[in-house]
CSV table of C-alpha atoms in Angstrom, one decimal:
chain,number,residue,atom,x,y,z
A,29,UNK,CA,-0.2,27.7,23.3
A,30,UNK,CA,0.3,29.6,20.0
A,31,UNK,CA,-2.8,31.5,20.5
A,32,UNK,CA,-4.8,28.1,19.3
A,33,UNK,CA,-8.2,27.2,20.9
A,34,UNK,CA,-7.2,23.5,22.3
A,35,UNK,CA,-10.7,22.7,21.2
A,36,UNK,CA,-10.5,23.7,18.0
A,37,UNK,CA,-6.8,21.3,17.2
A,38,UNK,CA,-8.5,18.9,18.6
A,39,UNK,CA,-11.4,19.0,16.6
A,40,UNK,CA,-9.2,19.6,13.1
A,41,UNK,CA,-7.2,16.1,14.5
A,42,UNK,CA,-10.2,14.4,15.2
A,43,UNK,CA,-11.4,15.1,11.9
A,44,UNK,CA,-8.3,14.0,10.2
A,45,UNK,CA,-8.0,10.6,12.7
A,46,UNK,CA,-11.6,10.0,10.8
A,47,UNK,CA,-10.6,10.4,8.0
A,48,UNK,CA,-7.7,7.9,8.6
A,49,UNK,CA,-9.5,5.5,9.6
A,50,UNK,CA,-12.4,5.5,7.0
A,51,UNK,CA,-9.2,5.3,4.4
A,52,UNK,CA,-8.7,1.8,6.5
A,53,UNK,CA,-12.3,0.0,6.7
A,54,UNK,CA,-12.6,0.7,2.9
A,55,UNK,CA,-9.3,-0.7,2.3
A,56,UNK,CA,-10.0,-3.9,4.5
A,57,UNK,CA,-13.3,-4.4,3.1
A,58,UNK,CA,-11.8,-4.0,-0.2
A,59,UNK,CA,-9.6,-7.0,0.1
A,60,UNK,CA,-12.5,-9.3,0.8
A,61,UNK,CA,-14.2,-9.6,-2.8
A,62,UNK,CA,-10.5,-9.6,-5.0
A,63,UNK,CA,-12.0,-11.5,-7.5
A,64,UNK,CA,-15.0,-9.1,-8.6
A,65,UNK,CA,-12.8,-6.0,-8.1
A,66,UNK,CA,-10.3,-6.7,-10.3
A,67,UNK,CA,-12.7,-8.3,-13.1
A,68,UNK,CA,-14.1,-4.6,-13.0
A,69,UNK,CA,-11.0,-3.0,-13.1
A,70,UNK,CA,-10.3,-5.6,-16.4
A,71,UNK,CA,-13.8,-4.6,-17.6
A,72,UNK,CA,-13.0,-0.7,-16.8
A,73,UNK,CA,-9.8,-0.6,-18.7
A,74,UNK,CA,-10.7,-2.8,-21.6
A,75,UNK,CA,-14.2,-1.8,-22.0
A,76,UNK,CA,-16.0,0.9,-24.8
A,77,UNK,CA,-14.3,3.5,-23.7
A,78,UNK,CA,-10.8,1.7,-23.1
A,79,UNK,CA,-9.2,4.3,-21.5
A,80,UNK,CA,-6.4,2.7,-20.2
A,81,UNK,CA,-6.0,0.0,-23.1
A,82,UNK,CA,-5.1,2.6,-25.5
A,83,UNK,CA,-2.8,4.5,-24.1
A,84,UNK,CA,-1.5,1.5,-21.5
A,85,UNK,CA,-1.6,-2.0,-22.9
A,86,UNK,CA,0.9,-2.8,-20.5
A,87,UNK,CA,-1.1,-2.0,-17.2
A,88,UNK,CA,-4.2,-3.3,-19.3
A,89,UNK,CA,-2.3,-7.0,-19.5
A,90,UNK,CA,-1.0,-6.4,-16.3
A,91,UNK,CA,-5.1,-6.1,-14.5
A,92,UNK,CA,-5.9,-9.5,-16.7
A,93,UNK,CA,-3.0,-11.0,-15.4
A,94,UNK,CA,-3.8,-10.2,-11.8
A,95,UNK,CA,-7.8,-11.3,-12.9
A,96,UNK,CA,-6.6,-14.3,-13.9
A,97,UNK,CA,-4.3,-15.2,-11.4
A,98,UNK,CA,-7.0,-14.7,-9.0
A,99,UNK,CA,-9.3,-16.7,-10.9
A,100,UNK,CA,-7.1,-19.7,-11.8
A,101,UNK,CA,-6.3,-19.3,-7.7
A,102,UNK,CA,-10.0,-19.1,-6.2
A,103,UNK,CA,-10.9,-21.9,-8.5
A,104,UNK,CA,-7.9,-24.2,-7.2
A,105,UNK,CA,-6.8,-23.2,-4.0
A,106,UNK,CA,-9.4,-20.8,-2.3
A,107,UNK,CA,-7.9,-21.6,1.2
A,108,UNK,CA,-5.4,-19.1,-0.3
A,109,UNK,CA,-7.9,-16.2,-0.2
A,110,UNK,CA,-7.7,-16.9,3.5
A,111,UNK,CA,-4.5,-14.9,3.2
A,112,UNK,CA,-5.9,-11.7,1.8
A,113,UNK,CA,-9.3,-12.0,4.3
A,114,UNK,CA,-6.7,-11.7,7.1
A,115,UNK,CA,-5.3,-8.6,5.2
A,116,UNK,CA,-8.9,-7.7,5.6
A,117,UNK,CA,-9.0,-8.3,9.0
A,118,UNK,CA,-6.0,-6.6,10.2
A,119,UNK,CA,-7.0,-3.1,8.2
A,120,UNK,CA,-10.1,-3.2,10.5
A,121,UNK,CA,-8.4,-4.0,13.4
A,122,UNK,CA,-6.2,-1.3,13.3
A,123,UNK,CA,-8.7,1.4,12.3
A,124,UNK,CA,-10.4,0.5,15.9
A,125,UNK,CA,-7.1,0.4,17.4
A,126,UNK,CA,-7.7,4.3,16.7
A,127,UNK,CA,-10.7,4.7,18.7
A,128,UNK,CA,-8.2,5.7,21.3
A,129,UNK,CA,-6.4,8.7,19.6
A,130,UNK,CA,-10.1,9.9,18.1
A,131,UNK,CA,-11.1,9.9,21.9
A,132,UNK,CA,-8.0,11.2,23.4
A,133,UNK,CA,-5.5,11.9,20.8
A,134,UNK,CA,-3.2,13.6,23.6
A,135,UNK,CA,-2.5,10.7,25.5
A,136,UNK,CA,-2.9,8.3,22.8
A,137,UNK,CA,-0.4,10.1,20.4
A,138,UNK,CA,1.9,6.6,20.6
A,139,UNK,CA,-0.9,5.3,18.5
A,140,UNK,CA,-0.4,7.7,16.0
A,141,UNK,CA,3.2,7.2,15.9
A,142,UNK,CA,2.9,3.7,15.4
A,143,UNK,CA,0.9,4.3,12.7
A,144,UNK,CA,3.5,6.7,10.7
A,145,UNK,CA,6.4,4.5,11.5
A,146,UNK,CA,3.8,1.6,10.0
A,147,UNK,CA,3.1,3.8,7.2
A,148,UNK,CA,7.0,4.7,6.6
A,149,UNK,CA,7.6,0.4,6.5
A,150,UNK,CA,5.6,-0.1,3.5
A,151,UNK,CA,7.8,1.8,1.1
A,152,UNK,CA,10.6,-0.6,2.1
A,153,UNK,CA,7.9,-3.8,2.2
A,154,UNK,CA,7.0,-2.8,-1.5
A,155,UNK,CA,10.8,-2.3,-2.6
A,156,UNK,CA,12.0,-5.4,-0.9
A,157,UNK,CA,8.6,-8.0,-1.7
A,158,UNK,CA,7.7,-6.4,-5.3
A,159,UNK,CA,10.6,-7.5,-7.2
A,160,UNK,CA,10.4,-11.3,-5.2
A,161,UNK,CA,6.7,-11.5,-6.2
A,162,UNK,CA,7.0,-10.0,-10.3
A,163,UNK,CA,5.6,-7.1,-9.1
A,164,UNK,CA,6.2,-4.4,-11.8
A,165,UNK,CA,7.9,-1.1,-11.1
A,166,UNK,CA,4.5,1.5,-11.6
A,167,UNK,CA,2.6,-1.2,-9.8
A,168,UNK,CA,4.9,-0.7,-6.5
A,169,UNK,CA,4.9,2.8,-6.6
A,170,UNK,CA,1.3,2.6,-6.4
A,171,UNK,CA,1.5,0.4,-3.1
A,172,UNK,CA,4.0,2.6,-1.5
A,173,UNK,CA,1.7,6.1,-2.4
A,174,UNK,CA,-0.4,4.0,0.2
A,175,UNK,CA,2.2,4.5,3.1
A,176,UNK,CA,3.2,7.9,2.1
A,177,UNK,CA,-1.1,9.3,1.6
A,178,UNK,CA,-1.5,7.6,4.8
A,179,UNK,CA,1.0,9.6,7.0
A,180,UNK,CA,0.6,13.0,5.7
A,181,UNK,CA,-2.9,12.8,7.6
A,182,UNK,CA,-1.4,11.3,10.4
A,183,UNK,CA,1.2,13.8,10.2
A,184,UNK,CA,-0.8,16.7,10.4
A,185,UNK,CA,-2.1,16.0,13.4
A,186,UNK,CA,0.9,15.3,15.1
A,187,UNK,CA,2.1,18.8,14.0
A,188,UNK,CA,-1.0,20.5,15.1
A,189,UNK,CA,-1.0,18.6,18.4
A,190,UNK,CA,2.4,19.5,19.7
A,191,UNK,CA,1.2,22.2,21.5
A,192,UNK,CA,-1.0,20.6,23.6
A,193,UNK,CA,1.1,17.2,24.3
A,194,UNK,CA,3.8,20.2,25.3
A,195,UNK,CA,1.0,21.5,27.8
A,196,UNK,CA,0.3,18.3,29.0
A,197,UNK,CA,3.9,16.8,29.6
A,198,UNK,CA,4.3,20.0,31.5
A,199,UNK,CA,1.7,19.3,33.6
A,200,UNK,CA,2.5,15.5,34.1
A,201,UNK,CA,6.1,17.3,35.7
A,202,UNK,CA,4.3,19.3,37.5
A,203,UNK,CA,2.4,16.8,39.6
């Protein structure tokens, strides 16, 4: 088995499945409050310091825009926030759809597949729905860096599990 202690891959792929999914509860939960996060983000990138606003006016106008919008939208629709508490929803569903693989990550290494392939799907999502929705350019590389920092993790441990899913299909033939 490459001369790797079993215990200690999956230990290191545990580690890394955590890590996943802590990534996903704070992502869910951050889709609840919308409205708050991105009047801080406004107040962050116009504020004393104005870090952003002086070298970026465009993503400065861009965050008001996005405040606003959310504003304008809580105020007159805010069934439409429903939407984005789903969104919520889903990320946490998800991350305890990986209590499996943090358990067993051997025989629940489907899970972790999945999850790349779903990782892979948001570069198209974000090429195909971003121009539909005014989405500027910088703003959807930003959405797809989500897909691509979420499956090198996931990656990782499906490299350093090989071995062992190799031990284990051998033993499934064997019986």
């Amino acid at each position: 088995m490459d001369d790797v202690d079993p215990a200690v891959i999956l230990r290191r792929a545990r580690r890394w499945l955590r890590f996943f999914v802590v990534c996903l509860v704070l992502s869910g939960l951050t889709a609840f409050p919308l409205e708050t996060e991105s009047r801080w983000l406004v107040e962050f990138a116009s504020g004393p310091a104005a870090p952003v606003t002086d070298h970026f006016p465009a993503v400065t106008a861009w965050f008001e825009r996005v405040h606003q919008g959310i504003v304008e939208t809580d105020e007159r629709y805010p069934f439409l926030a429903y939407g984005t508490d789903w969104l919520a929803f889903a990320h946490l569903v998800i991350a305890a759809a990986f209590w499996g693989p943090i358990k067993d990550p051997v025989r629940n290494i489907w899970v972790i597949r999945w999850a790349v392939i779903a990782c892979g799907a948001v570069i198209p999502l974000a090429l195909f729905c971003g121009p539909l929705r005014g989405i500027p350019v910088l703003w959807r590389f930003v959405d797809m860096s989500f897909g691509v920092f979420g499956a090198i993790p996931l990656l990782m441990v499906l490299r350093a599990l090989r071995p062992l899913e190799r031990s284990f299909m051998a033993r499934l033939a064997e019986s």
